[in-house]
PDB file of C-alpha atoms and ligand atoms in Angstrom:
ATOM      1  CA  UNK G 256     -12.538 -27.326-133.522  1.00 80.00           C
ATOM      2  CA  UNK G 257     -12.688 -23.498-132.887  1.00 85.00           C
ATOM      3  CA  UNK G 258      -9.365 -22.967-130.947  1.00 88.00           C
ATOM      4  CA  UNK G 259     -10.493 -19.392-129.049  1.00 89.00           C
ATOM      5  CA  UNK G 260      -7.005 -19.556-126.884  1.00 91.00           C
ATOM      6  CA  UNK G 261      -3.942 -21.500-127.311  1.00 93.00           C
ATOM      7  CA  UNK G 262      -0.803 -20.881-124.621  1.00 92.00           C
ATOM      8  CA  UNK G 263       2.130 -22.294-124.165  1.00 93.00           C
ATOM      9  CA  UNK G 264       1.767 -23.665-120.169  1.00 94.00           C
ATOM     10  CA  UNK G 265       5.754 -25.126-118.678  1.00 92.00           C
ATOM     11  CA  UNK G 266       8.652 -27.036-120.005  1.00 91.00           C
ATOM     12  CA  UNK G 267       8.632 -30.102-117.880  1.00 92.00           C
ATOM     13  CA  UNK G 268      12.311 -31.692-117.542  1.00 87.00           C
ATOM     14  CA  UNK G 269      11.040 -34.347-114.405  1.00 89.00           C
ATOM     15  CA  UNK G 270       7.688 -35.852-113.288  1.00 92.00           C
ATOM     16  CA  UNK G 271       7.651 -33.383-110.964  1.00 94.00           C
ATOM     17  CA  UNK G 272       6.971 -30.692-113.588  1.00 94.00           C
ATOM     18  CA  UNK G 273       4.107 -32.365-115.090  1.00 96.00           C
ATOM     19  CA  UNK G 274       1.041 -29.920-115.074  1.00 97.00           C
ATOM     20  CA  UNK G 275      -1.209 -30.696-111.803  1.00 96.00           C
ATOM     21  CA  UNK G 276      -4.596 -30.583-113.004  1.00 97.00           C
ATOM     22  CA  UNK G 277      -6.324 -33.157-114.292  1.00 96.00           C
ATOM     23  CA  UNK G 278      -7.626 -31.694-117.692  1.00 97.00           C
ATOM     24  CA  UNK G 279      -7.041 -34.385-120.677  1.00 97.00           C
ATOM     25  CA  UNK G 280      -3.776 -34.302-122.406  1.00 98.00           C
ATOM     26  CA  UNK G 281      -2.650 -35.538-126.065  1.00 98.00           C
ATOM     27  CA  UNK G 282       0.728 -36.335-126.453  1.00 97.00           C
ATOM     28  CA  UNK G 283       2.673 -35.815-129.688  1.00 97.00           C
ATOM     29  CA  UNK G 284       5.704 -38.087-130.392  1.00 95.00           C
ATOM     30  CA  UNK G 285       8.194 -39.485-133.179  1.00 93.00           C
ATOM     31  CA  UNK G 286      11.580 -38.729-134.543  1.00 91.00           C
ATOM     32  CA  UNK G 287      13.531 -35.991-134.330  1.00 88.00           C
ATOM     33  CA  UNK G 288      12.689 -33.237-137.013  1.00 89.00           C
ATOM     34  CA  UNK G 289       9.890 -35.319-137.845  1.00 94.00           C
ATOM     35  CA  UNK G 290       7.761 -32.148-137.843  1.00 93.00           C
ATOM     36  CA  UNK G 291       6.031 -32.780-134.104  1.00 92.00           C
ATOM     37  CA  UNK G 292       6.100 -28.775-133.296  1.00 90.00           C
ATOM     38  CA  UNK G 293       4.976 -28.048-136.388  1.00 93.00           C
ATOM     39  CA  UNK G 294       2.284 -30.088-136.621  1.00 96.00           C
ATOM     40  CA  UNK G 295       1.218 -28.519-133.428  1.00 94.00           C
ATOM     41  CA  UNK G 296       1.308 -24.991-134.754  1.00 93.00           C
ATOM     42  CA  UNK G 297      -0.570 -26.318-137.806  1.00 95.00           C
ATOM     43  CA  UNK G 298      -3.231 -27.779-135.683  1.00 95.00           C
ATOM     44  CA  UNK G 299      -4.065 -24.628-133.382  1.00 93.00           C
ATOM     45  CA  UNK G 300      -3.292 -22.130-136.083  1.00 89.00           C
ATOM     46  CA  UNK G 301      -0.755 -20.765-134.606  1.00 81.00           C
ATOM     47  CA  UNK G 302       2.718 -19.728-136.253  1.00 78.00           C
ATOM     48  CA  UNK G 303       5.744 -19.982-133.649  1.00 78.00           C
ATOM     49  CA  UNK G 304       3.756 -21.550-130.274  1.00 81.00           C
ATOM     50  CA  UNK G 305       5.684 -24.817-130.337  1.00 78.00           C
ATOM     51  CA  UNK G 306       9.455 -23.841-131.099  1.00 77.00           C
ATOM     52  CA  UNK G 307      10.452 -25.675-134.539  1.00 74.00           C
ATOM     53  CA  UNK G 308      13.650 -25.956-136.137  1.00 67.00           C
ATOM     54  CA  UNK G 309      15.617 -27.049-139.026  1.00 66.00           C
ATOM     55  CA  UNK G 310      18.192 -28.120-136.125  1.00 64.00           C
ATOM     56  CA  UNK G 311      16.837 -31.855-134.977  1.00 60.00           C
ATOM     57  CA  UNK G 312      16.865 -32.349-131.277  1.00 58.00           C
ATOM     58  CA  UNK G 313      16.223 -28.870-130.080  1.00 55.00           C
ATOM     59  CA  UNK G 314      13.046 -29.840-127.986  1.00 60.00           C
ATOM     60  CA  UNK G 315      14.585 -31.409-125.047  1.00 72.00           C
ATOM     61  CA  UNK G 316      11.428 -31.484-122.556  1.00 85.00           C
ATOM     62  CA  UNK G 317       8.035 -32.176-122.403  1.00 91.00           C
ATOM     63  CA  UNK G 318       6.407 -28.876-123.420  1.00 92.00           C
ATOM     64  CA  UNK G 319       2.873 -28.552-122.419  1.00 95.00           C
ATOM     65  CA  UNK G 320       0.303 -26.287-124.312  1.00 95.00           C
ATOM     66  CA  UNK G 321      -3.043 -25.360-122.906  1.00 96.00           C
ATOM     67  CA  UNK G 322      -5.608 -24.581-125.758  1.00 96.00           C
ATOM     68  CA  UNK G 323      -9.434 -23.400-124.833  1.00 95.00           C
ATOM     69  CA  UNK G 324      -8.684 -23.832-121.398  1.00 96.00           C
ATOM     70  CA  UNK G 325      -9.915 -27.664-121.719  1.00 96.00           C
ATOM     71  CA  UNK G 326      -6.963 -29.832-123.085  1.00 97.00           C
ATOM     72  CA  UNK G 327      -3.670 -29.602-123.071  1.00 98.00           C
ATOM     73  CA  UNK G 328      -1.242 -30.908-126.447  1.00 97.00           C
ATOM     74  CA  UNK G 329       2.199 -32.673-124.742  1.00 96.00           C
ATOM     75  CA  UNK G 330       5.383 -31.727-127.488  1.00 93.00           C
ATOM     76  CA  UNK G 331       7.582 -34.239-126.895  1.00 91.00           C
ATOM     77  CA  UNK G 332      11.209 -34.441-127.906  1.00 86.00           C
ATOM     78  CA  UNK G 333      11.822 -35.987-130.409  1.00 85.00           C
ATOM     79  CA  UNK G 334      14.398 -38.954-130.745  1.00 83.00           C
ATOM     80  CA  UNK G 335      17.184 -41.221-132.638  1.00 77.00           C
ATOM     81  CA  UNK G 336      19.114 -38.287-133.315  1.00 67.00           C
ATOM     82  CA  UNK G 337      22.768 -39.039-133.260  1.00 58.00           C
ATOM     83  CA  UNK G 338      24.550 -36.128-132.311  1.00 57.00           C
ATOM     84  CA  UNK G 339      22.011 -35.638-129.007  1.00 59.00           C
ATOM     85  CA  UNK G 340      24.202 -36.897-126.127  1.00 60.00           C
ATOM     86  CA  UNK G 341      24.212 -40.184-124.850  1.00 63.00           C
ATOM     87  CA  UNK G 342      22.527 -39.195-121.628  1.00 58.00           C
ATOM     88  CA  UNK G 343      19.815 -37.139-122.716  1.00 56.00           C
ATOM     89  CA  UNK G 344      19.171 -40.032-125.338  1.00 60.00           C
ATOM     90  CA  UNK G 345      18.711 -42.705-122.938  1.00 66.00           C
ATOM     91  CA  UNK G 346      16.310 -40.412-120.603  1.00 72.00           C
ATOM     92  CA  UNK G 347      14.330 -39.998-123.189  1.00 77.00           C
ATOM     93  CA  UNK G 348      13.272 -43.769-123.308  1.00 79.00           C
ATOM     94  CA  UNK G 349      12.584 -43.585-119.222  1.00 81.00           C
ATOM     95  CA  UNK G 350      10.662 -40.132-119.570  1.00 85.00           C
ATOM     96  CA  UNK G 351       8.444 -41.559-122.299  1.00 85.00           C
ATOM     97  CA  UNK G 352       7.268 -44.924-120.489  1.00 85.00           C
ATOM     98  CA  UNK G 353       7.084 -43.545-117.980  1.00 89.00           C
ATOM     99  CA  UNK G 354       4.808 -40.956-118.998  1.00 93.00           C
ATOM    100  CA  UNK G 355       2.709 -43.441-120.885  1.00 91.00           C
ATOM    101  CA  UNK G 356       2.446 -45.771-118.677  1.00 89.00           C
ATOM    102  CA  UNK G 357       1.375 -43.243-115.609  1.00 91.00           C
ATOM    103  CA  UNK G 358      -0.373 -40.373-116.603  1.00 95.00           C
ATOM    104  CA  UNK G 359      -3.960 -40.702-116.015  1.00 95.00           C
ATOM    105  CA  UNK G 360      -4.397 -37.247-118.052  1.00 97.00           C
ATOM    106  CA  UNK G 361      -3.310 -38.826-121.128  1.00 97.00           C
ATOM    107  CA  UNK G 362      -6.530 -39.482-123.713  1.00 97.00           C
ATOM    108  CA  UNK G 363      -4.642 -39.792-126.817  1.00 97.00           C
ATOM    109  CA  UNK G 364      -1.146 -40.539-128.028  1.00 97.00           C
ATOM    110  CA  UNK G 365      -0.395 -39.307-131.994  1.00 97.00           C
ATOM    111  CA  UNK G 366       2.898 -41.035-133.462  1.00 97.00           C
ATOM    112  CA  UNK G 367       3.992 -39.182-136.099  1.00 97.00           C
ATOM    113  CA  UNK G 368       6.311 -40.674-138.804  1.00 97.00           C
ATOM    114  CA  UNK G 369       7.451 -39.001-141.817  1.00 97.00           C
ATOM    115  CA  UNK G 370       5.007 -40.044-144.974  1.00 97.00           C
ATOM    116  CA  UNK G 371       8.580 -40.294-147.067  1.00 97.00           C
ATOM    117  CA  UNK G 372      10.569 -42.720-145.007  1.00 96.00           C
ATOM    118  CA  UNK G 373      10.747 -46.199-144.121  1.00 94.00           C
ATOM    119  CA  UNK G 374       9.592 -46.534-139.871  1.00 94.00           C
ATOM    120  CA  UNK G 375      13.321 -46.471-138.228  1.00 91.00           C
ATOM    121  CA  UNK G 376      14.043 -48.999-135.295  1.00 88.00           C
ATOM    122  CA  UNK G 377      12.859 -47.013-132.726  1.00 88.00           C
ATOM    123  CA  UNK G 378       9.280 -46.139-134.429  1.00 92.00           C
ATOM    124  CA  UNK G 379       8.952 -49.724-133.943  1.00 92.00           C
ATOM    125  CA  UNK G 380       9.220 -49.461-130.308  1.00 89.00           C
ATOM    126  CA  UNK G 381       7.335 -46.441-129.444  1.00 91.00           C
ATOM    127  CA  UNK G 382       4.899 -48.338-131.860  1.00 92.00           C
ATOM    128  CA  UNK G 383       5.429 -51.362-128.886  1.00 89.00           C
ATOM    129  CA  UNK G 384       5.487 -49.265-125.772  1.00 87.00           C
ATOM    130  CA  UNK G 385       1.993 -47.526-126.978  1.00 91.00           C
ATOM    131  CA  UNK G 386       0.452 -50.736-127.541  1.00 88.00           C
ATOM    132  CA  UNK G 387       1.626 -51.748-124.111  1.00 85.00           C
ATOM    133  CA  UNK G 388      -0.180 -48.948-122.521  1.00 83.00           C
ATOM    134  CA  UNK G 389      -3.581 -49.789-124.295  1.00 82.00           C
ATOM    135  CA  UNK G 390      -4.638 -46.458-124.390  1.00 88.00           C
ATOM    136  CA  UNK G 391      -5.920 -44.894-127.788  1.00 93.00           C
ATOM    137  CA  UNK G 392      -3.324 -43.925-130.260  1.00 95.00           C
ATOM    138  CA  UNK G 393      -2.722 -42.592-133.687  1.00 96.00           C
ATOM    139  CA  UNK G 394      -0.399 -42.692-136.179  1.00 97.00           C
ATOM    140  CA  UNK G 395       0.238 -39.346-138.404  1.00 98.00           C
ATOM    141  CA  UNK G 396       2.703 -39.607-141.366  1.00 98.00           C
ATOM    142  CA  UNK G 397       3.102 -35.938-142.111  1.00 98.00           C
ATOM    143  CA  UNK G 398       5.157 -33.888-144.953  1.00 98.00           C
ATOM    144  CA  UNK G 399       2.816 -35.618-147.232  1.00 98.00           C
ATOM    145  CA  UNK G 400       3.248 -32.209-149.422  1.00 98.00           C
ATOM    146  CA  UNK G 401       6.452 -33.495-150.107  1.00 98.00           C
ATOM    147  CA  UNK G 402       5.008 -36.835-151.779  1.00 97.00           C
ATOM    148  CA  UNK G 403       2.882 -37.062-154.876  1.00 97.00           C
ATOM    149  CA  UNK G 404      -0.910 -38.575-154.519  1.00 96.00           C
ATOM    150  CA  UNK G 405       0.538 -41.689-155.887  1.00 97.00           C
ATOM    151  CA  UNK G 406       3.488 -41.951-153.632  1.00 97.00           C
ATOM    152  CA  UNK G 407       1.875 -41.200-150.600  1.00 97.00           C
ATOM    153  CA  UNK G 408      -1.005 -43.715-151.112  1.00 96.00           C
ATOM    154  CA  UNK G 409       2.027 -46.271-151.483  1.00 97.00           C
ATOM    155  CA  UNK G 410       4.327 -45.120-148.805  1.00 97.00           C
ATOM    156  CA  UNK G 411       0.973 -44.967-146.216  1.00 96.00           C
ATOM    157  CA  UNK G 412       0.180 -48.779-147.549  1.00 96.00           C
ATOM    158  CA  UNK G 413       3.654 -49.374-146.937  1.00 96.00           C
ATOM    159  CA  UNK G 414       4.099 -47.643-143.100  1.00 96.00           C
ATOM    160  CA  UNK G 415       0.811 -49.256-142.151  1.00 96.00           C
ATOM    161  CA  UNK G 416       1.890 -52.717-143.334  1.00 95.00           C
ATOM    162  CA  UNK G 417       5.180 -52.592-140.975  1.00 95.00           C
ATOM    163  CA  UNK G 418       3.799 -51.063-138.026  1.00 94.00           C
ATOM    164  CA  UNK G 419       0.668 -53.391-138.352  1.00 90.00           C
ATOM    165  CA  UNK G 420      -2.064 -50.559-137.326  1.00 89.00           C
ATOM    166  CA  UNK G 421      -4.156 -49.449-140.343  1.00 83.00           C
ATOM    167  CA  UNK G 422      -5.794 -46.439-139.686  1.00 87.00           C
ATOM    168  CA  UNK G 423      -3.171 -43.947-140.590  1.00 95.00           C
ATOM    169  CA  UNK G 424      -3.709 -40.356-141.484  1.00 97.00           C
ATOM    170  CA  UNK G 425      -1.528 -38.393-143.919  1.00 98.00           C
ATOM    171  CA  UNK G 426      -0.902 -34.817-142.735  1.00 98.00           C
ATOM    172  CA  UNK G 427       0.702 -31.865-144.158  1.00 98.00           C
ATOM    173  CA  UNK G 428       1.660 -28.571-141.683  1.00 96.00           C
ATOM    174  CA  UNK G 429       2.372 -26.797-144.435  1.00 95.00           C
ATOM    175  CA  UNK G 430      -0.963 -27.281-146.809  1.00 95.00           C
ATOM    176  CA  UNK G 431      -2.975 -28.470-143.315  1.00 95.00           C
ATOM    177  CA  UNK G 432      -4.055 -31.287-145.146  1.00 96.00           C
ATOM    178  CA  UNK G 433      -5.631 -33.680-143.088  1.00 97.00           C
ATOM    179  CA  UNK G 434      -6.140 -31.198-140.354  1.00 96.00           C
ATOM    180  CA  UNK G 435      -9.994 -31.835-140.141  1.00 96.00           C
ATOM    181  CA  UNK G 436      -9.685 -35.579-139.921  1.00 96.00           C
ATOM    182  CA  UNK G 437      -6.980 -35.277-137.427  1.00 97.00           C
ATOM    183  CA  UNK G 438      -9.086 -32.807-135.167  1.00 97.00           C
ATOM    184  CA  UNK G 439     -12.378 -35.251-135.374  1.00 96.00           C
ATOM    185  CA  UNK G 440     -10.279 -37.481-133.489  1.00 96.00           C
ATOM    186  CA  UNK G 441      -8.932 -35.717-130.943  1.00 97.00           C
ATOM    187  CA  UNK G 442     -11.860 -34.320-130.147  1.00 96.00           C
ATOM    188  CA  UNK G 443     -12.883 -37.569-129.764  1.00 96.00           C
ATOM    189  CA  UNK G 444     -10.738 -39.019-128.046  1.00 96.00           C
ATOM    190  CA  UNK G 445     -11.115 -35.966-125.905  1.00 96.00           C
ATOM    191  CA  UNK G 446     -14.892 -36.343-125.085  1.00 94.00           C
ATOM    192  CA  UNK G 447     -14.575 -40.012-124.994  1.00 91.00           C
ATOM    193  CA  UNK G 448     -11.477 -39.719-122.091  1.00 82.00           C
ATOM    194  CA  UNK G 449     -13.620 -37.664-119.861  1.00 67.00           C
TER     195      UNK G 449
HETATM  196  P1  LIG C 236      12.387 -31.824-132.794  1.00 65.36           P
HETATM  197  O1  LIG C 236      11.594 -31.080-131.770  1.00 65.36           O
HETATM  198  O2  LIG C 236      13.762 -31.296-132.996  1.00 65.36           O
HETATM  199  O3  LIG C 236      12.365 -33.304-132.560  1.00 65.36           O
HETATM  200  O4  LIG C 236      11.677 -31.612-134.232  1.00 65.36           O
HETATM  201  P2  LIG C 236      10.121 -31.667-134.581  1.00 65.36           P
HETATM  202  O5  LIG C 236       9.677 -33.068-134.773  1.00 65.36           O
HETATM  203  O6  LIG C 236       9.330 -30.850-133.635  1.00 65.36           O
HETATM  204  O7  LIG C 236      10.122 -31.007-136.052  1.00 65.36           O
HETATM  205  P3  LIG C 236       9.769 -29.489-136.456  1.00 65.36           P
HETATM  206  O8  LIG C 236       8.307 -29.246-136.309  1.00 65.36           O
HETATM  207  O9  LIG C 236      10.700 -28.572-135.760  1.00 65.36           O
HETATM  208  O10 LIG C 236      10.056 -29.531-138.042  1.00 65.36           O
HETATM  209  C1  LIG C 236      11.312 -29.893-138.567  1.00 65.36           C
HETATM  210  C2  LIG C 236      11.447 -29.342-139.969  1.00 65.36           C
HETATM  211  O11 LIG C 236      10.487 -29.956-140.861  1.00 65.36           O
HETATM  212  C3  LIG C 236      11.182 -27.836-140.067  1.00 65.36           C
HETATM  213  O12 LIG C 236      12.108 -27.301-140.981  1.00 65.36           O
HETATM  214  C4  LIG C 236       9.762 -27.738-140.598  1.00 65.36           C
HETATM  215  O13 LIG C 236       9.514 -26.568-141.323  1.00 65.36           O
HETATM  216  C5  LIG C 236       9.676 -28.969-141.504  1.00 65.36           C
HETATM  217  N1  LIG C 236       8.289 -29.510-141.605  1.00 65.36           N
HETATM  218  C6  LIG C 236       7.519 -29.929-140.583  1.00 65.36           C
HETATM  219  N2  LIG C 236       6.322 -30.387-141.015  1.00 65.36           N
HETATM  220  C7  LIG C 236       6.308 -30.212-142.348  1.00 65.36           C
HETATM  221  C8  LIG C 236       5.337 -30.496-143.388  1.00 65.36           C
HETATM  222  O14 LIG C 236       4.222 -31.008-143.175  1.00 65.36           O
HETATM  223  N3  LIG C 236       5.716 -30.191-144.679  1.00 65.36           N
HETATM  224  C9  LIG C 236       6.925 -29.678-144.972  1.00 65.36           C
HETATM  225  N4  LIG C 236       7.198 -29.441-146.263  1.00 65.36           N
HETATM  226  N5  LIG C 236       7.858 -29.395-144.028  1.00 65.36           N
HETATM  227  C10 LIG C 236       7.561 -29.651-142.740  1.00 65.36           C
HETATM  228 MG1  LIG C 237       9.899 -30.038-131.769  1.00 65.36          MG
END
């Protein structure tokens, strides 16, 4: 994918704030600190679009990217991180199903784990809720720089096995290791959404 213009397009805090137009939109969810912005920024070459941190929780809203003037990328925050107050943390359940389950935009939803650790609780349910809304999905187990060959080829075994889905794609934001892959299938899920 040639990415000729990537721009950051509105923080969205309610519905209401959700982008108007109907161009196709992937989402990008998982934990906090995961590596969701970064992955982002890996993707469209570009250092510093999507606001990462070594702080976990900092994205609190559904940030919305526009890139080529065709799709938009959804940076979602990120949760199960403790110190996030208990309101914000139980919003973020009713924001996310609710965005799944109603946004007609929506082509492709990437769930991105972390290719060193065991899926938490609530992987399992955002694995769940994207079932529910039978629309395509993907999951990305990134930092796989921090793994060696043999321990990611285990550990991806391993996350497939427990979220029972077994196409999963290693990625690394910091090599861009399995950035090809990951852009042949949002593109297609892209065309294929139109
Ligand atoms: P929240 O928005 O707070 O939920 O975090 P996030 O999921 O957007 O994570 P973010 O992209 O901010 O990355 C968190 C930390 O992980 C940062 O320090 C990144 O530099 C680091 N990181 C992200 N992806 C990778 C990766 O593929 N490899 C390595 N080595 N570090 C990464
Ligand atoms: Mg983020």
């Amino acid at each position: 994918m040639k990415i000729v213009n990537a721009e950051f397009l509105k923080s969205a805090f309610v519905e209401g704030d959700w982008p108007k137009d109907s161009r196709p939109e992937v989402a990008f969810l998982g934990r906090s600190n995961v590596g969701k912005s970064s992955l982002i920024n890996s993707l469209l070459s570009v250092r510093g679009l999507a606001r990462t941190s070594s702080t976990p929780g900092r994205t609190q809203s559904l940030n919305f990217f526009l890139v080529n003037d065709e799709f938009k990328f959804v940076d979602f925050p990120g949760y199960g991180y403790a110190r996030v107050p208990g309101k914000i943390k139980s919003s973020w359940g009713e924001m996310a199903t609710k965005y799944l389950a109603k946004r007609r935009q929506l082509v492709l939803s990437i769930h991105i784990v972390d290719s060193r650790h065991e899926p938490t609780k609530q992987d399992l349910q955002l694995h769940d809720w994207l079932e529910e809304s039978d629309k395509p999905r993907l999951v990305v187990a990134t930092k796989s720089d921090k793994l060696s060959n043999n321990e990611l080829r285990k550990n991806l075994k391993h996350i497939a096995r427990v979220l029972n889905d077994d196409s999963i794609l290693a990625y690394s934001a910091k090599s861009g290791g399995g950035r090809i892959e990951l852009w042949r299938a949002i593109k297609s899920a892209i065309e294929q959404g139109d």
